[in-house]
Amino acid sequence: MKAAVGAVSRISGMGDALLRWYGVNNGAIVLSFHRVVRQPYFRPQMAVSLETFTRLLDYLCEQAVVVDLSQLQTLPPQQQGKKRVRVALTFDDGYRDNYDNAFPELSRRGLPATVFLTTASIDNPEQYLWWDALAHVIGQLDGLPADRAAGVRAVLRAQGVDIARRYENPHGLVNDAVDRLRTLPQAVREQVIRSVIAAAGDAVSARPRIALAWHEVRSMAERGIRFGGHTVNHPNLDELTSSQLRAEITECKERIESQLGQPVEAFAYPSGRYTAATVDAVRSAGYRSACTTETGAYRPGGNILRIPRIDISDDMVR
């Protein structure tokens, strides 16, 4: 149905007309990316292929005005009067492929973007975000010694993950496990991940670097890419104490600023989870804007610390 509607909109021109109307009358659209990949990622809703990414950028160059996130409230003089939708591009987490794949395409077109960094993953390349740490073990499950594999399966089975199920998609088991664990309280989830890793032991291969490195961050910043905070460890902010909350938000900002020598003004709530206390902590830390995962357009005069976005994946672009 989505493909049919998309085709009709494209062929008739109705889609472009709606975009122009939407942009003129309703402000700006902020797009949210995570990974731009050459090979499929086990969480397809968190990734877009490089081919799709380049096609999307070409479309935006023709049909939209791509602006920096800081320009949501006010258009720069050279862009005023253009009856096209304003679009800002953002990337969450700070994956290495943002540098390898997305950055060259953005630079080639002279497009601005903001990358929200989880700083602990950059400081320690082996400190994966929890879903990647889980996937790293499960992806090697069939190659583990029998006793190690049985231990991993027992931990997952205790969390309601159906180990015996047959999956058409090779990433099916990983995604089932991630979907189950993401519903757990953070402390419980962290313990489950530690148990999975302990059960696998040293039979699992070393973790390759999948996060950005600081020299890559600096290189991107020198070419106009902006960077924002995404906490130190990507926790559920709504489950933290007030002191933990301040530390995650403030120390992330200070770490990025120490590496770039320039102010960090934008923030993105990990997994989109926030409360009134979270928003206050972000404001108090000195951030001027913050992005959520709520879907919609940003309208002039809207809450700049609760910017809605549209998550981008291959399916969404289609």
Coordinates of C-alpha atoms in Angstrom, one line a residue:
M1 CA 0.0 0.0 0.0
K2 CA 2.8 2.4 0.9
A3 CA 4.6 1.6 -2.4
A4 CA 1.4 2.3 -4.4
V5 CA 0.6 5.6 -2.6
G6 CA 4.3 6.6 -3.0
A7 CA 4.2 5.9 -6.8
V8 CA 0.9 7.8 -7.3
S9 CA 2.3 10.8 -5.3
R10 CA 5.5 10.8 -7.3
I11 CA 4.0 10.4 -10.7
S12 CA 1.2 12.9 -10.2
G13 CA 3.4 15.5 -8.5
M14 CA 1.0 15.5 -5.6
G15 CA 3.8 14.5 -3.2
D16 CA 6.1 17.4 -4.2
A17 CA 3.2 19.8 -3.9
L18 CA 2.3 18.6 -0.5
L19 CA 5.9 18.9 0.6
R20 CA 6.1 22.5 -0.6
W21 CA 2.8 23.3 1.2
Y22 CA 3.9 21.6 4.3
G23 CA 7.2 23.4 4.4
V24 CA 5.8 26.8 3.8
N25 CA 3.0 26.5 6.3
N26 CA 4.2 24.2 9.0
G27 CA 7.9 24.9 9.6
A28 CA 10.6 22.2 9.2
I29 CA 11.1 18.5 9.1
V30 CA 14.0 16.9 11.0
L31 CA 15.1 13.5 9.8
S32 CA 16.7 11.1 12.1
F33 CA 19.3 8.5 11.0
H34 CA 21.4 6.0 12.9
R35 CA 23.5 4.0 10.5
V36 CA 24.3 4.3 6.8
V37 CA 25.5 0.9 5.7
R38 CA 26.9 -1.0 2.8
Q39 CA 25.8 -4.4 4.3
P40 CA 22.5 -5.1 6.0
Y41 CA 22.3 -4.3 9.7
F42 CA 20.5 -6.6 12.0
R43 CA 18.1 -3.7 13.1
P44 CA 16.8 -2.5 9.7
Q45 CA 14.7 0.2 11.4
M46 CA 18.0 1.7 12.5
A47 CA 19.8 1.7 9.2
V48 CA 19.6 3.0 5.7
S49 CA 21.7 1.6 2.8
L50 CA 24.3 3.9 1.2
E51 CA 22.4 3.6 -2.1
T52 CA 19.2 4.7 -0.6
F53 CA 20.9 7.5 1.4
T54 CA 22.4 9.0 -1.7
R55 CA 19.1 8.9 -3.6
L56 CA 17.4 10.6 -0.6
L57 CA 20.0 13.3 -0.5
D58 CA 19.7 13.9 -4.3
Y59 CA 15.9 14.2 -3.8
L60 CA 16.3 16.6 -0.9
C61 CA 18.7 18.8 -2.9
E62 CA 16.0 19.1 -5.6
Q63 CA 12.8 19.4 -3.6
A64 CA 13.8 20.9 -0.2
V65 CA 16.1 23.4 1.6
V66 CA 18.5 21.4 3.8
V67 CA 19.3 23.6 6.8
D68 CA 21.4 23.2 9.9
L69 CA 19.5 22.1 13.0
S70 CA 20.2 25.5 14.6
Q71 CA 18.2 27.2 11.7
L72 CA 14.9 25.7 12.5
Q73 CA 13.6 28.9 14.0
T74 CA 15.0 31.3 11.5
L75 CA 16.0 30.9 7.8
P76 CA 19.3 32.5 6.7
P77 CA 18.9 35.4 4.2
Q78 CA 20.0 33.4 1.2
Q79 CA 17.2 30.8 1.8
Q80 CA 14.3 33.2 2.5
G81 CA 11.5 33.3 0.0
K82 CA 12.1 29.7 -1.2
K83 CA 8.8 27.9 -1.2
R84 CA 10.3 24.5 -0.3
V85 CA 10.2 22.5 2.8
R86 CA 13.1 23.0 5.2
V87 CA 14.8 19.7 6.3
A88 CA 17.5 19.2 8.9
L89 CA 19.5 16.0 9.0
T90 CA 20.5 14.3 12.3
F91 CA 22.4 11.1 13.2
D92 CA 22.2 9.4 16.6
D93 CA 24.8 7.4 18.5
G94 CA 27.9 8.2 16.6
Y95 CA 28.6 5.1 14.4
R96 CA 31.7 4.8 12.4
D97 CA 29.8 4.5 9.2
N98 CA 28.6 8.1 9.6
Y99 CA 32.2 9.0 8.8
D100 CA 32.9 6.3 6.2
N101 CA 29.6 6.4 4.3
A102 CA 27.4 9.4 5.1
F103 CA 30.1 12.1 5.5
P104 CA 31.5 11.9 2.0
E105 CA 28.0 12.1 0.4
L106 CA 27.1 15.1 2.6
S107 CA 30.3 16.8 1.8
R108 CA 29.9 16.2 -1.9
R109 CA 26.6 18.1 -1.8
G110 CA 27.6 20.7 0.7
L111 CA 24.8 19.6 3.1
P112 CA 24.8 20.4 6.9
A113 CA 24.1 17.7 9.5
T114 CA 24.2 17.1 13.2
V115 CA 25.7 13.9 14.8
F116 CA 24.7 13.1 18.4
L117 CA 27.5 11.3 20.2
T118 CA 27.5 8.7 22.9
T119 CA 31.0 9.5 24.2
A120 CA 31.9 6.4 26.2
S121 CA 31.7 4.3 22.9
I122 CA 34.2 6.7 21.4
D123 CA 36.6 6.7 24.4
N124 CA 36.5 2.9 24.5
P125 CA 35.8 1.3 21.1
E126 CA 35.1 -2.1 22.8
Q127 CA 32.2 -0.5 24.8
Y128 CA 29.4 -1.3 22.5
L129 CA 25.9 0.0 23.0
W130 CA 23.9 -2.8 24.6
W131 CA 22.1 -4.0 21.5
D132 CA 25.3 -4.3 19.5
A133 CA 27.0 -6.1 22.4
L134 CA 24.1 -8.6 22.4
A135 CA 24.2 -9.0 18.7
H136 CA 28.0 -9.6 18.8
V137 CA 27.5 -12.7 20.9
I138 CA 24.3 -14.1 19.3
G139 CA 25.9 -13.7 15.9
Q140 CA 28.5 -16.2 16.9
L141 CA 26.2 -18.5 18.8
D142 CA 26.4 -21.5 16.3
G143 CA 30.2 -21.4 16.4
L144 CA 30.6 -21.4 20.2
P145 CA 31.6 -24.6 22.1
A146 CA 28.5 -26.5 23.0
D147 CA 28.6 -25.7 26.7
R148 CA 29.1 -21.9 26.0
A149 CA 26.3 -21.9 23.5
A150 CA 24.0 -23.7 25.9
G151 CA 24.8 -21.1 28.6
V152 CA 23.9 -18.2 26.3
R153 CA 20.7 -19.9 25.2
A154 CA 19.7 -20.6 28.9
V155 CA 20.1 -16.8 29.7
L156 CA 18.0 -15.8 26.7
R157 CA 15.4 -18.5 27.4
A158 CA 15.0 -17.2 30.9
Q159 CA 14.0 -13.8 29.3
G160 CA 11.3 -15.4 27.1
V161 CA 13.4 -15.5 23.9
D162 CA 12.3 -18.5 21.8
I163 CA 15.6 -20.2 21.1
A164 CA 13.9 -23.1 19.3
R165 CA 12.1 -21.0 16.8
R166 CA 13.1 -21.1 13.1
Y167 CA 13.7 -17.7 11.5
E168 CA 13.5 -16.9 7.8
N169 CA 15.7 -13.9 8.5
P170 CA 19.2 -14.7 9.8
H171 CA 18.9 -11.8 12.2
G172 CA 15.6 -12.9 13.6
L173 CA 16.9 -14.3 16.9
V174 CA 18.9 -11.2 17.5
N175 CA 16.0 -8.9 16.9
D176 CA 13.7 -11.0 19.1
A177 CA 16.2 -10.8 21.9
V178 CA 16.6 -7.0 21.4
D179 CA 12.9 -6.5 21.3
R180 CA 12.5 -8.4 24.5
L181 CA 15.3 -6.8 26.4
R182 CA 14.4 -3.2 25.5
T183 CA 11.2 -3.6 27.5
L184 CA 13.1 -4.4 30.7
P185 CA 14.2 -1.9 33.3
Q186 CA 17.8 -0.7 32.6
A187 CA 19.4 -2.4 35.6
V188 CA 17.8 -5.8 34.7
R189 CA 18.8 -5.5 31.1
E190 CA 22.4 -4.7 32.0
Q191 CA 22.6 -7.8 34.2
V192 CA 21.2 -9.9 31.4
I193 CA 23.8 -8.6 28.9
R194 CA 26.5 -9.3 31.4
S195 CA 25.2 -12.8 31.9
V196 CA 25.2 -13.4 28.1
I197 CA 28.7 -12.2 27.7
A198 CA 29.9 -14.2 30.7
A199 CA 28.3 -17.3 29.4
A200 CA 30.0 -17.0 26.0
G201 CA 33.4 -16.2 27.7
D202 CA 36.5 -15.8 25.6
A203 CA 35.1 -18.0 22.9
V204 CA 33.7 -14.9 21.3
S205 CA 35.9 -12.9 18.9
A206 CA 37.2 -9.4 19.8
R207 CA 34.9 -6.6 19.0
P208 CA 35.8 -4.5 16.0
R209 CA 35.5 -0.7 16.2
I210 CA 32.0 0.4 15.1
A211 CA 31.9 3.8 16.8
L212 CA 33.5 7.0 15.5
A213 CA 37.0 7.9 16.7
W214 CA 37.8 11.4 17.9
H215 CA 40.1 12.2 15.0
E216 CA 37.2 11.4 12.7
V217 CA 34.9 13.6 14.7
R218 CA 37.4 16.5 14.4
S219 CA 37.8 15.9 10.7
M220 CA 34.0 16.1 10.2
A221 CA 33.7 19.2 12.3
E222 CA 36.4 20.9 10.3
R223 CA 34.2 20.3 7.2
G224 CA 31.0 21.8 8.7
I225 CA 29.4 18.8 10.5
R226 CA 28.0 19.8 13.9
F227 CA 28.0 17.5 16.9
G228 CA 25.6 17.2 19.8
G229 CA 25.3 15.3 23.0
H230 CA 23.7 11.9 23.4
T231 CA 24.8 11.2 26.9
V232 CA 28.0 9.3 28.0
N233 CA 26.5 5.8 28.1
H234 CA 23.2 5.9 26.4
P235 CA 21.1 5.1 29.5
N236 CA 17.3 5.4 30.0
L237 CA 17.4 8.9 31.4
D238 CA 14.0 8.6 33.0
E239 CA 15.3 5.8 35.3
L240 CA 18.3 7.8 36.7
T241 CA 18.8 9.7 39.9
S242 CA 19.1 13.4 39.6
S243 CA 22.9 13.3 40.1
Q244 CA 23.3 10.5 37.5
L245 CA 21.1 12.4 35.1
R246 CA 23.2 15.6 35.4
A247 CA 26.4 13.6 35.0
E248 CA 25.3 11.8 31.8
I249 CA 24.1 15.0 30.2
T250 CA 26.8 17.4 31.3
E251 CA 29.9 15.2 31.1
C252 CA 29.0 14.2 27.5
K253 CA 28.8 17.9 26.6
E254 CA 32.1 18.7 28.3
R255 CA 33.9 15.7 26.7
I256 CA 32.9 16.7 23.1
E257 CA 33.7 20.4 23.7
S258 CA 37.2 19.4 25.0
Q259 CA 37.8 17.5 21.8
L260 CA 36.4 20.0 19.4
G261 CA 37.2 23.3 21.1
Q262 CA 33.8 24.7 20.3
P263 CA 30.4 24.8 22.1
V264 CA 28.0 21.9 21.9
E265 CA 24.5 23.3 21.7
A266 CA 22.2 20.4 20.7
F267 CA 21.2 17.2 22.5
A268 CA 19.2 14.1 21.6
Y269 CA 17.3 12.0 24.2
P270 CA 18.5 8.4 24.1
S271 CA 15.7 6.2 22.8
G272 CA 13.5 9.3 22.9
R273 CA 12.9 8.8 26.7
Y274 CA 12.6 12.0 28.7
T275 CA 10.6 13.6 31.5
A276 CA 10.2 17.2 32.6
A277 CA 13.2 16.7 34.9
T278 CA 15.2 15.5 31.9
V279 CA 14.3 18.6 29.9
D280 CA 15.2 20.8 32.8
A281 CA 18.6 19.1 33.1
V282 CA 19.3 19.5 29.4
R283 CA 18.5 23.2 29.7
S284 CA 20.6 23.7 32.8
A285 CA 23.6 22.0 31.1
G286 CA 23.6 24.8 28.5
Y287 CA 22.1 23.0 25.5
R288 CA 20.0 25.3 23.3
S289 CA 17.9 22.6 21.5
A290 CA 17.1 18.9 22.0
C291 CA 15.6 16.2 19.8
T292 CA 13.0 13.6 20.6
T293 CA 11.9 10.5 18.7
E294 CA 8.3 11.8 18.5
T295 CA 7.1 12.0 14.9
G296 CA 6.1 15.2 13.3
A297 CA 7.2 18.6 12.0
Y298 CA 8.8 21.4 14.0
R299 CA 6.7 24.5 13.8
P300 CA 7.8 28.0 14.5
G301 CA 7.5 28.8 18.2
G302 CA 7.5 25.1 19.1
N303 CA 9.4 23.8 22.1
I304 CA 13.0 23.9 21.0
L305 CA 13.9 21.3 23.7
R306 CA 11.4 18.8 22.3
I307 CA 12.0 18.8 18.6
P308 CA 10.1 16.0 16.8
R309 CA 11.8 14.0 14.1
I310 CA 11.1 11.4 11.4
D311 CA 13.1 8.1 11.7
I312 CA 14.7 7.2 8.4
S313 CA 15.2 3.6 7.1
D314 CA 15.1 2.0 3.7
D315 CA 11.4 1.3 4.1
M316 CA 10.6 4.8 5.1
V317 CA 12.4 6.3 2.1
R318 CA 10.5 4.0 -0.2

